[in-house]
Coordinates of C-alpha atoms and ligand atoms in Angstrom, one line a residue:
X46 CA -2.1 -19.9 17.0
X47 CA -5.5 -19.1 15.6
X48 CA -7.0 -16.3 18.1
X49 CA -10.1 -18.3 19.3
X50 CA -7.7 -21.8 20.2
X51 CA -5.6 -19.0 22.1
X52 CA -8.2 -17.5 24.0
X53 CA -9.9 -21.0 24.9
X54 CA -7.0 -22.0 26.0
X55 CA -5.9 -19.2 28.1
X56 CA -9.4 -19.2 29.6
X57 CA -8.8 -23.3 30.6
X58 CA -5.5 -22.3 32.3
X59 CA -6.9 -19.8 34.3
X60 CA -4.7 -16.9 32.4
X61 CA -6.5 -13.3 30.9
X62 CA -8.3 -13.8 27.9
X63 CA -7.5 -11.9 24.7
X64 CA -9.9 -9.1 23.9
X65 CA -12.7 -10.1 21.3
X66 CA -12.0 -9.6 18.1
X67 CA -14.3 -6.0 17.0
X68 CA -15.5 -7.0 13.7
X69 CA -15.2 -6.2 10.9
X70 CA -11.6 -7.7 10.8
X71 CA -9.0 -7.6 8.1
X72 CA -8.7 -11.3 6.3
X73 CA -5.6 -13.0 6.5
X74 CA -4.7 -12.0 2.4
X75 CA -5.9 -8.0 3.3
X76 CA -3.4 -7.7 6.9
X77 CA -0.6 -9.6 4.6
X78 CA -0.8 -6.9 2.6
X79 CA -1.0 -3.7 4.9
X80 CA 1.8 -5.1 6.8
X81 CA 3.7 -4.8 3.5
X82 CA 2.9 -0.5 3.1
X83 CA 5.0 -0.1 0.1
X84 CA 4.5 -1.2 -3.4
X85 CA 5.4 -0.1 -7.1
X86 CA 3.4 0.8 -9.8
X87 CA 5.0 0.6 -13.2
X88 CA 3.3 1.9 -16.1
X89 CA 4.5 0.4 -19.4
X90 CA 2.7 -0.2 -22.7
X91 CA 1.9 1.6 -26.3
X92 CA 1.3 4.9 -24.6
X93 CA 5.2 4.8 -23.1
X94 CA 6.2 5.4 -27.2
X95 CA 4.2 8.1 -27.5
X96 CA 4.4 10.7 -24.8
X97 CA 0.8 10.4 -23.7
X98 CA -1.2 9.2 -21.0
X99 CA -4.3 7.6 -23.0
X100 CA -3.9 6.8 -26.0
X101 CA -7.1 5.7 -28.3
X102 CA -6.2 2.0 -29.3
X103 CA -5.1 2.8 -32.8
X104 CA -1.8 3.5 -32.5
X105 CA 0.3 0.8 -34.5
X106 CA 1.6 -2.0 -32.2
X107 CA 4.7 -2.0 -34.3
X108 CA 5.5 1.4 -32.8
X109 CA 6.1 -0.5 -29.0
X110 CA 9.8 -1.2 -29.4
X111 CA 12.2 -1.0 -26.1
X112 CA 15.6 -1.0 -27.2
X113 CA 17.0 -2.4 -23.6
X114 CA 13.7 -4.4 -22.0
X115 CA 14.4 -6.1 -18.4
X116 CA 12.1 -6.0 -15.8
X117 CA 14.0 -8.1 -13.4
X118 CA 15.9 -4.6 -13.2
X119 CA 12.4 -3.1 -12.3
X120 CA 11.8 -5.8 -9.5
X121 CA 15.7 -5.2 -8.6
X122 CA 14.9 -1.4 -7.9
X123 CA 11.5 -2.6 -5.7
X124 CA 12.9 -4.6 -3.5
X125 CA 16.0 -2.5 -3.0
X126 CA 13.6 -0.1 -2.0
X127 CA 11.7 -1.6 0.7
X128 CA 9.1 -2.5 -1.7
X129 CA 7.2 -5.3 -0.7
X130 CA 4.9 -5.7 -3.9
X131 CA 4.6 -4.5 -8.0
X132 CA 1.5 -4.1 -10.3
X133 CA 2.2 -3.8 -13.5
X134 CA -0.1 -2.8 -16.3
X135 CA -0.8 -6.0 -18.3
X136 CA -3.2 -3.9 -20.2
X137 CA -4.4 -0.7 -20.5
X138 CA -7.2 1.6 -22.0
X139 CA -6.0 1.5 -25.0
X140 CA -6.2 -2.2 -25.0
X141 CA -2.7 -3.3 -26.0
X142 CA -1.3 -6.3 -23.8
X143 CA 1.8 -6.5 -22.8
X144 CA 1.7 -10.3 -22.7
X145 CA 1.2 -12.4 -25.7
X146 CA -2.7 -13.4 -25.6
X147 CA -4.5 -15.2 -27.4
X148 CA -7.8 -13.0 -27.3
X149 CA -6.4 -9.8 -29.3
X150 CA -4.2 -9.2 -31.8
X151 CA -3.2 -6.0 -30.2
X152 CA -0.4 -7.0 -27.7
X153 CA 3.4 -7.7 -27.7
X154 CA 2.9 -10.5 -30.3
X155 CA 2.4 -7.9 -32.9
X156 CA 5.5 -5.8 -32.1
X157 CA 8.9 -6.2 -33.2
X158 CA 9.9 -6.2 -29.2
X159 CA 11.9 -9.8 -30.0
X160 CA 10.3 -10.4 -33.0
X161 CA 6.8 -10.8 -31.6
X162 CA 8.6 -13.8 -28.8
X163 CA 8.7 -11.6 -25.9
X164 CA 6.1 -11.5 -22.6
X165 CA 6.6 -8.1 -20.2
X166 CA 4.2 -9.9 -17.8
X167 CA 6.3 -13.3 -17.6
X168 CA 9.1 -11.4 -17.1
X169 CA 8.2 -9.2 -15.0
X170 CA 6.0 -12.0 -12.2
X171 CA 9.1 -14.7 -13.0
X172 CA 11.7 -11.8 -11.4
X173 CA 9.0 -11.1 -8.5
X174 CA 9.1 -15.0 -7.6
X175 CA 12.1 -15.0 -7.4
X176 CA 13.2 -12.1 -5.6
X177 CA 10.2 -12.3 -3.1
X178 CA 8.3 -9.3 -4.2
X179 CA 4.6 -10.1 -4.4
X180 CA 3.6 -9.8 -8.0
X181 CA 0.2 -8.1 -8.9
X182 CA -1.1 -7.1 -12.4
X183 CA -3.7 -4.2 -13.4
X184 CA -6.0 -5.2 -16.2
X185 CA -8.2 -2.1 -17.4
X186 CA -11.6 -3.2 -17.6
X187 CA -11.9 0.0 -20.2
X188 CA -11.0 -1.1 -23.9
X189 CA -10.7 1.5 -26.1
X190 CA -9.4 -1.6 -29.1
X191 CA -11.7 -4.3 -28.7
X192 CA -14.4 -4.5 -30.6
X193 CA -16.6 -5.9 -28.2
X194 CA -16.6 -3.5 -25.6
X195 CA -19.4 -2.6 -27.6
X196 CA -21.6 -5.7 -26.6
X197 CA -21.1 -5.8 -22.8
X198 CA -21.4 -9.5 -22.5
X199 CA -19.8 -10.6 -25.6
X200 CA -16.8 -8.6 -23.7
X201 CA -16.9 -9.9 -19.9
X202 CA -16.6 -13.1 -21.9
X203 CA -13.5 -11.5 -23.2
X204 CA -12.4 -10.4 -20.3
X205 CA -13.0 -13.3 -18.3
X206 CA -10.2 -15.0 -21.2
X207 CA -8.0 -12.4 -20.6
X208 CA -8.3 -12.6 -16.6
X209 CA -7.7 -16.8 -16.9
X210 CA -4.2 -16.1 -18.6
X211 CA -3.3 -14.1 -16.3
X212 CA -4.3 -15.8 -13.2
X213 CA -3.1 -19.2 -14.7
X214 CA -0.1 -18.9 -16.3
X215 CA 2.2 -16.7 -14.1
X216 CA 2.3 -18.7 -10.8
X217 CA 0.9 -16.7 -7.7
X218 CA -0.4 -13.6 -8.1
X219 CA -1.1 -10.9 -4.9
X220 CA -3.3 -8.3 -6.1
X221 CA -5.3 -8.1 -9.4
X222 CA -5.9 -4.3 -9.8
X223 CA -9.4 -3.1 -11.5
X224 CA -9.2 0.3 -12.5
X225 CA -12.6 2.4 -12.6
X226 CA -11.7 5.6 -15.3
X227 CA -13.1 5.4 -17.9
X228 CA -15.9 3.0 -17.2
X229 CA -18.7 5.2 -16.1
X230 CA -22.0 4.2 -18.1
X231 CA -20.6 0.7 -19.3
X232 CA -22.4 -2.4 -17.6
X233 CA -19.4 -5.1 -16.4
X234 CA -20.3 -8.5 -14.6
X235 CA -17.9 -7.8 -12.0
X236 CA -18.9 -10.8 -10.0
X237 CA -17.9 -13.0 -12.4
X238 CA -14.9 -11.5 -12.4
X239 CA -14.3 -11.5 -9.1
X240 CA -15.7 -15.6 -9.1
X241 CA -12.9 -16.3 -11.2
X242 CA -10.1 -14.6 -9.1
X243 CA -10.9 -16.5 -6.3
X244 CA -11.3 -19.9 -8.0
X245 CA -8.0 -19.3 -9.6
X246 CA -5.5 -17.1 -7.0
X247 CA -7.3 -17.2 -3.7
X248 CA -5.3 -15.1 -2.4
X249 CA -5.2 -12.7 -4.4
X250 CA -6.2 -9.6 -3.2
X251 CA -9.0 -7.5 -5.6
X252 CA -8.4 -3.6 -5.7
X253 CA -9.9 -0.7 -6.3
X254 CA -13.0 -1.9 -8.7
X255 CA -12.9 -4.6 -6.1
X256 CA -13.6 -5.9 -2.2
X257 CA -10.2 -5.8 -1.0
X258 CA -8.2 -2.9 -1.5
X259 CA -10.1 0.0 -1.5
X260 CA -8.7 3.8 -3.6
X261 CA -8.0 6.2 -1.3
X262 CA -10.1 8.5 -3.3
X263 CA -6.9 10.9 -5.3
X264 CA -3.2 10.8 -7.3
X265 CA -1.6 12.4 -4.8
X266 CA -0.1 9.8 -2.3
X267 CA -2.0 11.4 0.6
X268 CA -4.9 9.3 2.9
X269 CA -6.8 12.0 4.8
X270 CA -6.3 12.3 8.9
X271 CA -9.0 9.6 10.0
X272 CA -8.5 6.7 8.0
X273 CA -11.0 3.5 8.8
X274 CA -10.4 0.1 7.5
X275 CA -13.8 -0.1 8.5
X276 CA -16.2 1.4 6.2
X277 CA -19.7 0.9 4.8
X278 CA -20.1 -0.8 1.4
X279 CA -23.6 -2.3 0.2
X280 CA -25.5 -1.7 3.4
X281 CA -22.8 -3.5 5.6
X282 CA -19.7 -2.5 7.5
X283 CA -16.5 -4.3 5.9
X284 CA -13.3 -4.0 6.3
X285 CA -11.8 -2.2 3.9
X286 CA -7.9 -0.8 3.6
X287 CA -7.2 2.1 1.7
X288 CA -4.3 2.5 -1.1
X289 CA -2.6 5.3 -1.6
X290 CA -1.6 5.2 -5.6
X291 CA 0.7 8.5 -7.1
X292 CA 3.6 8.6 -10.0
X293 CA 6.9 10.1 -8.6
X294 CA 6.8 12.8 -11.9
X295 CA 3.7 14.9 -11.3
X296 CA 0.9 13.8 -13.6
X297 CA 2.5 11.2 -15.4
X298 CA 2.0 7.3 -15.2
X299 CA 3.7 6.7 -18.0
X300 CA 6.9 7.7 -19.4
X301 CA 7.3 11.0 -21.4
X302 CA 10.8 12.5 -22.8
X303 CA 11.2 15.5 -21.0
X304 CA 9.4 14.1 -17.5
X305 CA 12.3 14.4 -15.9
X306 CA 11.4 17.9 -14.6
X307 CA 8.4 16.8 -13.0
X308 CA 10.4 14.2 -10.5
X309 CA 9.2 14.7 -7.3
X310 CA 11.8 16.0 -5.0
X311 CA 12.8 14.3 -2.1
X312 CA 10.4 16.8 0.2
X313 CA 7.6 16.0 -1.8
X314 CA 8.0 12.2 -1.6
X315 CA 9.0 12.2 2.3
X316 CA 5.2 14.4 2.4
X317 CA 3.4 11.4 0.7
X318 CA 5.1 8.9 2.8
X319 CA 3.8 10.8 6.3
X320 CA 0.6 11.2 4.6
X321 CA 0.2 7.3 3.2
X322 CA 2.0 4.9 5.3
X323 CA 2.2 7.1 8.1
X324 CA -1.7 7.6 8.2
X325 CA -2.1 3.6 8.0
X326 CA -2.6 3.4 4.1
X327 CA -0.8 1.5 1.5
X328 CA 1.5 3.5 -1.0
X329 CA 2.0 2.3 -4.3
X330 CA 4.3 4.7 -6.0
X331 CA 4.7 4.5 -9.8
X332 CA 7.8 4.5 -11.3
X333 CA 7.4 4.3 -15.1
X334 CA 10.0 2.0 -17.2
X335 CA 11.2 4.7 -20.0
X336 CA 11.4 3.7 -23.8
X337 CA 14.8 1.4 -23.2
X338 CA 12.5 -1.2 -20.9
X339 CA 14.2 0.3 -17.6
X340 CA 13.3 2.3 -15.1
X341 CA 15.1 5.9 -15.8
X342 CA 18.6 6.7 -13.7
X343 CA 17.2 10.0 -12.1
X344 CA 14.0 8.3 -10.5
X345 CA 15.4 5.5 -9.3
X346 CA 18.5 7.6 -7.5
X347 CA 15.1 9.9 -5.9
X348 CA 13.6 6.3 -4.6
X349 CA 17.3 5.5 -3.1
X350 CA 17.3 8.2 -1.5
X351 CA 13.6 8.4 0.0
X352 CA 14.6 5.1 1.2
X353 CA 17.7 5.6 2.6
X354 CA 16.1 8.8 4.6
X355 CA 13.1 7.0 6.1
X356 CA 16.0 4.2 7.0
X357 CA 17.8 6.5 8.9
X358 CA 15.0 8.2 10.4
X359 CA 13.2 4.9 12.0
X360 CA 16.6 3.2 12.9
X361 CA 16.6 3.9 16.2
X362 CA 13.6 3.8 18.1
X363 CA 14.2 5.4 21.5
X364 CA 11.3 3.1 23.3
X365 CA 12.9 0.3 23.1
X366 CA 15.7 1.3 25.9
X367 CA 12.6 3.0 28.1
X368 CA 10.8 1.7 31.1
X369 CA 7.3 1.1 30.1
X370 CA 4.2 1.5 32.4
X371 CA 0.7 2.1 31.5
X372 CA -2.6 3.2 33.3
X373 CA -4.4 -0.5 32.7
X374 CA -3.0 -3.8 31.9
X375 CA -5.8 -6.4 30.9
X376 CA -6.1 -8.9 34.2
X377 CA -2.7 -7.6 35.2
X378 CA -1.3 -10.5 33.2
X379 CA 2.1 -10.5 31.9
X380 CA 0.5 -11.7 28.6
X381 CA -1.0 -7.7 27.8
X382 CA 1.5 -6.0 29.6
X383 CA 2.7 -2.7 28.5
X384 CA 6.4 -3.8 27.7
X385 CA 4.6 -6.0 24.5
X386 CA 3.9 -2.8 22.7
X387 CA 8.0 -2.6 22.2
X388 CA 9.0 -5.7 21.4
X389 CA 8.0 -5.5 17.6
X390 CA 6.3 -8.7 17.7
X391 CA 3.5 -8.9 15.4
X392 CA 1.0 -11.5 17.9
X393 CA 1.9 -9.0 21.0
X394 CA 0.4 -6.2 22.4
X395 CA -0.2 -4.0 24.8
X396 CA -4.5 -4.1 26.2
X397 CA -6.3 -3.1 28.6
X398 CA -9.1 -4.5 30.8
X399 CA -12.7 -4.4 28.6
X400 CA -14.4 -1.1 29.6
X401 CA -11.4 0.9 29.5
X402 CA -11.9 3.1 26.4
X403 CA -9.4 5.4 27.6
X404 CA -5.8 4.9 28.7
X405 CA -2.1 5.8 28.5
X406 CA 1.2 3.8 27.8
X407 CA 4.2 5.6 29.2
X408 CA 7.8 5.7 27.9
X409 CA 10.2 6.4 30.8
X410 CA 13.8 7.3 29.1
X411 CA 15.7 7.4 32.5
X412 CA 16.9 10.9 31.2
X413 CA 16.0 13.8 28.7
X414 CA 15.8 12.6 25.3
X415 CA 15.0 14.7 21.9
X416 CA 12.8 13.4 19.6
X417 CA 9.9 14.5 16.8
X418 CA 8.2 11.5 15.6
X419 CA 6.2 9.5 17.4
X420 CA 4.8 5.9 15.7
X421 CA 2.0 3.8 16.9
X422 CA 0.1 1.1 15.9
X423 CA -2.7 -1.1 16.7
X424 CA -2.8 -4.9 16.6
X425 CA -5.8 -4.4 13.9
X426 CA -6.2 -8.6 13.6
X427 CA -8.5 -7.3 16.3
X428 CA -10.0 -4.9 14.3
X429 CA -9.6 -0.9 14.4
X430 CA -10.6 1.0 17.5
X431 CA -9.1 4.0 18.2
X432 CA -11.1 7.1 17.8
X433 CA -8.9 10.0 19.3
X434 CA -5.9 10.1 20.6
X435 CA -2.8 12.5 21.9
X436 CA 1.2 12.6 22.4
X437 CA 1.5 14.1 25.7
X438 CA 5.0 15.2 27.6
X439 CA 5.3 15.9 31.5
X440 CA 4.7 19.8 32.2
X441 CA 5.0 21.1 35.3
X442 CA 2.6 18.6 37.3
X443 CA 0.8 17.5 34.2
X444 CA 1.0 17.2 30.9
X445 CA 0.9 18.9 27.5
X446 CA -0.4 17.5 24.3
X447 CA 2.7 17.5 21.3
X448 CA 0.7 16.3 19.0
X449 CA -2.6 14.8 18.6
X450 CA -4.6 12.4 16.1
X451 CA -8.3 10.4 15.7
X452 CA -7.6 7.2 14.4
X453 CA -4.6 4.7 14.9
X454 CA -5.3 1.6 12.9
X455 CA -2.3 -0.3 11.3
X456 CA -0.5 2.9 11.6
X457 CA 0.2 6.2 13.0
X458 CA 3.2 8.7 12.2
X459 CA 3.2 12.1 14.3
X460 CA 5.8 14.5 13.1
X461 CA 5.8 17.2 15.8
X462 CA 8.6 20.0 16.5
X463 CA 11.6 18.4 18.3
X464 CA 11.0 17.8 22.0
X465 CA 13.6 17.7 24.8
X466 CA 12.0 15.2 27.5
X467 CA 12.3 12.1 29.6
X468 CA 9.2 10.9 29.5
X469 CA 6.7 10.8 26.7
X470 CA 2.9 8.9 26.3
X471 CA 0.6 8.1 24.5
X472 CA -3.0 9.1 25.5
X473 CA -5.8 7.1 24.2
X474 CA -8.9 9.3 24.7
X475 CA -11.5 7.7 22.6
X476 CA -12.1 4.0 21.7
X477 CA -14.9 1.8 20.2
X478 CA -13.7 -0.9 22.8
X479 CA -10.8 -2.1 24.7
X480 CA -7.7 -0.6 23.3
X481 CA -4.9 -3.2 22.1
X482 CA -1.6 -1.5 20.9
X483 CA 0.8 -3.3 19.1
X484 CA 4.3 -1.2 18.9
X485 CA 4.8 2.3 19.9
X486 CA 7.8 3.9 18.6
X487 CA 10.1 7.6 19.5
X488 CA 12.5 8.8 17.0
X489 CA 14.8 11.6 16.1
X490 CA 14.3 12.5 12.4
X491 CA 17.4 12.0 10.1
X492 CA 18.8 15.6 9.5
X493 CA 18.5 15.1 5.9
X494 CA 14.2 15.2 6.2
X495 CA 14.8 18.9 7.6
X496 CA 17.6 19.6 4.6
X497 CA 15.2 18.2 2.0
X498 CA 12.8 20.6 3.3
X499 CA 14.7 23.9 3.7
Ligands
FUL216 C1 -6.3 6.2 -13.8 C2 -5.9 5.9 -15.3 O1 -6.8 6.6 -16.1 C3 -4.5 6.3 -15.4 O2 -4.0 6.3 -16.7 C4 -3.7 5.5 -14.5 O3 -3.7 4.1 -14.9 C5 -4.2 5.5 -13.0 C6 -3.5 4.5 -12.1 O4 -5.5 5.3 -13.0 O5 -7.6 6.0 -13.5

């Protein structure tokens, strides 16, 4: 129910009214999105037959030629997993499209890929329809083919052409992803680029170059400590989410023989995830198809398995078996009541009356448990507010911090050394107004995180 019928109505019954919403709040499209965390990146194109990164848009089109093309398989390895979304380079620096356009002779068209017949993009947003991934494309705004990058209008115009393709030929579309290298010192009509994403895909979230999705600021997976989906842009505070955007080989979007040895191990991967998703960003993890059309054996067994490890890790959350009590609960009304913040619903939570900036919710285990993570989450339709906060365990009469953070947001991994205890808390210290805590979560870490490690 939209927030404001709820808390009307609540207010005619008599009942505790919802907290105000602390602007700026996340649109629908933007908490859609977070609530997804994990994406793909695939890197495909002229550079992928070539062994480098940029290439100058002069290689011969005739030299992109994958013997064994299928992206469904590429969508297949996504969803399995736990992907929720996939960008894919439509085109790139070099200016070579990967769908057959009618703006540049530099694109599929021109390649003896299936005799000039075949389309990457159609391919690849047909298999994200259908399996239920969300399908997003990047478009470089740098063109180092066209002509008329040299005349900045003559080429928003053809941008624009290529952007209307895109947005009207492949059904839905989830993110359109602007990237900013390259670009310094050339003059782009962004607006009307942006105009023309919302005409077309309303929903579809703009990124990086763009007011949506915000880059997290490196290649490295990692969203520092404090993370704010609110943050100043033109003089105003928005809300903007941070992704998190990193190949799994070190330093390479796009495939290279030989990469192989830069795969990220297993260690390295569980690192980004903690330090993306489990700061409250967004990871989008490239996987690059290699020069067959598929995404190569070795990375996809490392994604298995990163999956399969996080899986086990967050499969049993010890909170949900615990008696739950906190040190406020908004009017006393059932509707705010501690217990919300374990019943993974999305529309409950846990709050606390309005002045409270500080509180505690309490996990009673009935007897000594051992755990070392410790999830939490805030139910940021409301907007973020969390400053500081601390996980705290019983000692002696009081209690003693086992880890502590700043923000919360969507959400909040602690990794902490394993703790013996029965009961366990979460300590809200600092908050711009009235917490309102969605899920918190206690877990034992799959064995194989500390054998990855060793
Ligand atoms: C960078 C580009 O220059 C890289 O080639 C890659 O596309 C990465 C995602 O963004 O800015």
């Amino acid at each position: 129910m939209d927030l404001v019928i709820s808390t009307m109505l609540a207010a005619c019954l008599g009942a505790t009214p919802a907290p105000a919403p602390l602007p700026p709040l996340p649109t629908r499209q933007q908490l859609a999105w977070q609530q997804m965390e994990f994406g793909m990146f695939c890197h495909f194109g002229i550079n992928t037959f070539h062994n480098m990164e940029w290439t100058d848009g002069t290689k011969d089109p005739k030299t992109f030629n994958p013997s064994e093309c299928n992206p469904r398989q590429w969508v297949e390895v996504a969803k399995a997993a736990g992907m929720k979304y996939l960008v894919v380079t439509a085109k790139h620096h070099d200016g070579f499209a990967l769908y057959p356009t009618a703006y540049s002779d530099y694109s599929v068209k021109a390649s003896p890929w299936r005799d000039g017949q075949g389309d990457v993009v159609r391919e690849v947003a047909d298999a994200c329809h259908d399996l239920g991934v969300m399908f997003g494309f990047y478009l470089s705004p740098w063109d180092r083919h066209e002509p008329k990058y040299a005349d900045p209008s003559a080429y928003d115009e053809h941008f624009r052409n290529m952007l209307r393709e895109l947005l009207g030929n492949y059904g839905k579309v989830g993110v359109v992803w602007f990237d900013g290298a390259g670009t310094e010192g050339h003059v782009y009509d962004w607006d009307s680029y942006y105009a023309l994403i919302r005409e077309m895909q309303p929903d579809a979230l703009i990124a990086i170059c763009g007011p949506d999705i915000r880059w997290v600021g490196n290649e490295d997976g990692i969203a520092p400590d404090t993370l704010w989906n609110v943050q100043e842009r033109d003089g105003q505070q928005v809300w903007w989410p941070a992704e998190c955007d990193v190949p799994i080989r070190r330093g390479q979007w796009f495939y290279h023989t030989g990469g192989e040895r830069r795969l990220r191990s297993l260690a390295e991967l569980l690192e980004i995830f903690y330090r993306s998703i489990g700061h409250g960003a967004v990871l989008l993890l490239n996987i690059s198809p290699d020069r067959r059309g598929l995404l190569p054996e070795a990375d996809v067994a490392r994604l298995m398995e990163l999956n399969a490890v996080i899986t086990e890790t967050f499969r049993h959350n010890l909170a949900q078996s615990a008696n739950v009590t906190a040190s406020n609960t908004r009017g006393g009304a059932a509707a705010f009541a501690p217990v919300r913040a374990i019943e993974g619903r999305p529309d409950a939570y846990w709050a606390t009356d309005d002045d409270i900036t500080e509180a505690w919710i309490e996990l009673d285990f009935g007897e000594a448990r051992t755990f070392d993570r410790f999830v939490a989450r805030e139910h940021i339709a409301l907007g973020q507010r969390v400053i500081a906060h601390r996980i705290e365990v019983p000692d002696g009469d009081g209690w003693k911090t086992v880890s502590d953070g700043t923000t919360i947001g969507y959400n909040r991994i602690h990794r902490f050394p394993e703790t013996t205890a029965r009961r366990v808390r979460l300590h809200i210290t600092q908050s711009r107004a009235c917490p309102a805590i969605q899920a918190i979560g206690v877990y034992k870490s799959s064995p194989r995180e500390a054998a990855a490690t060793e």
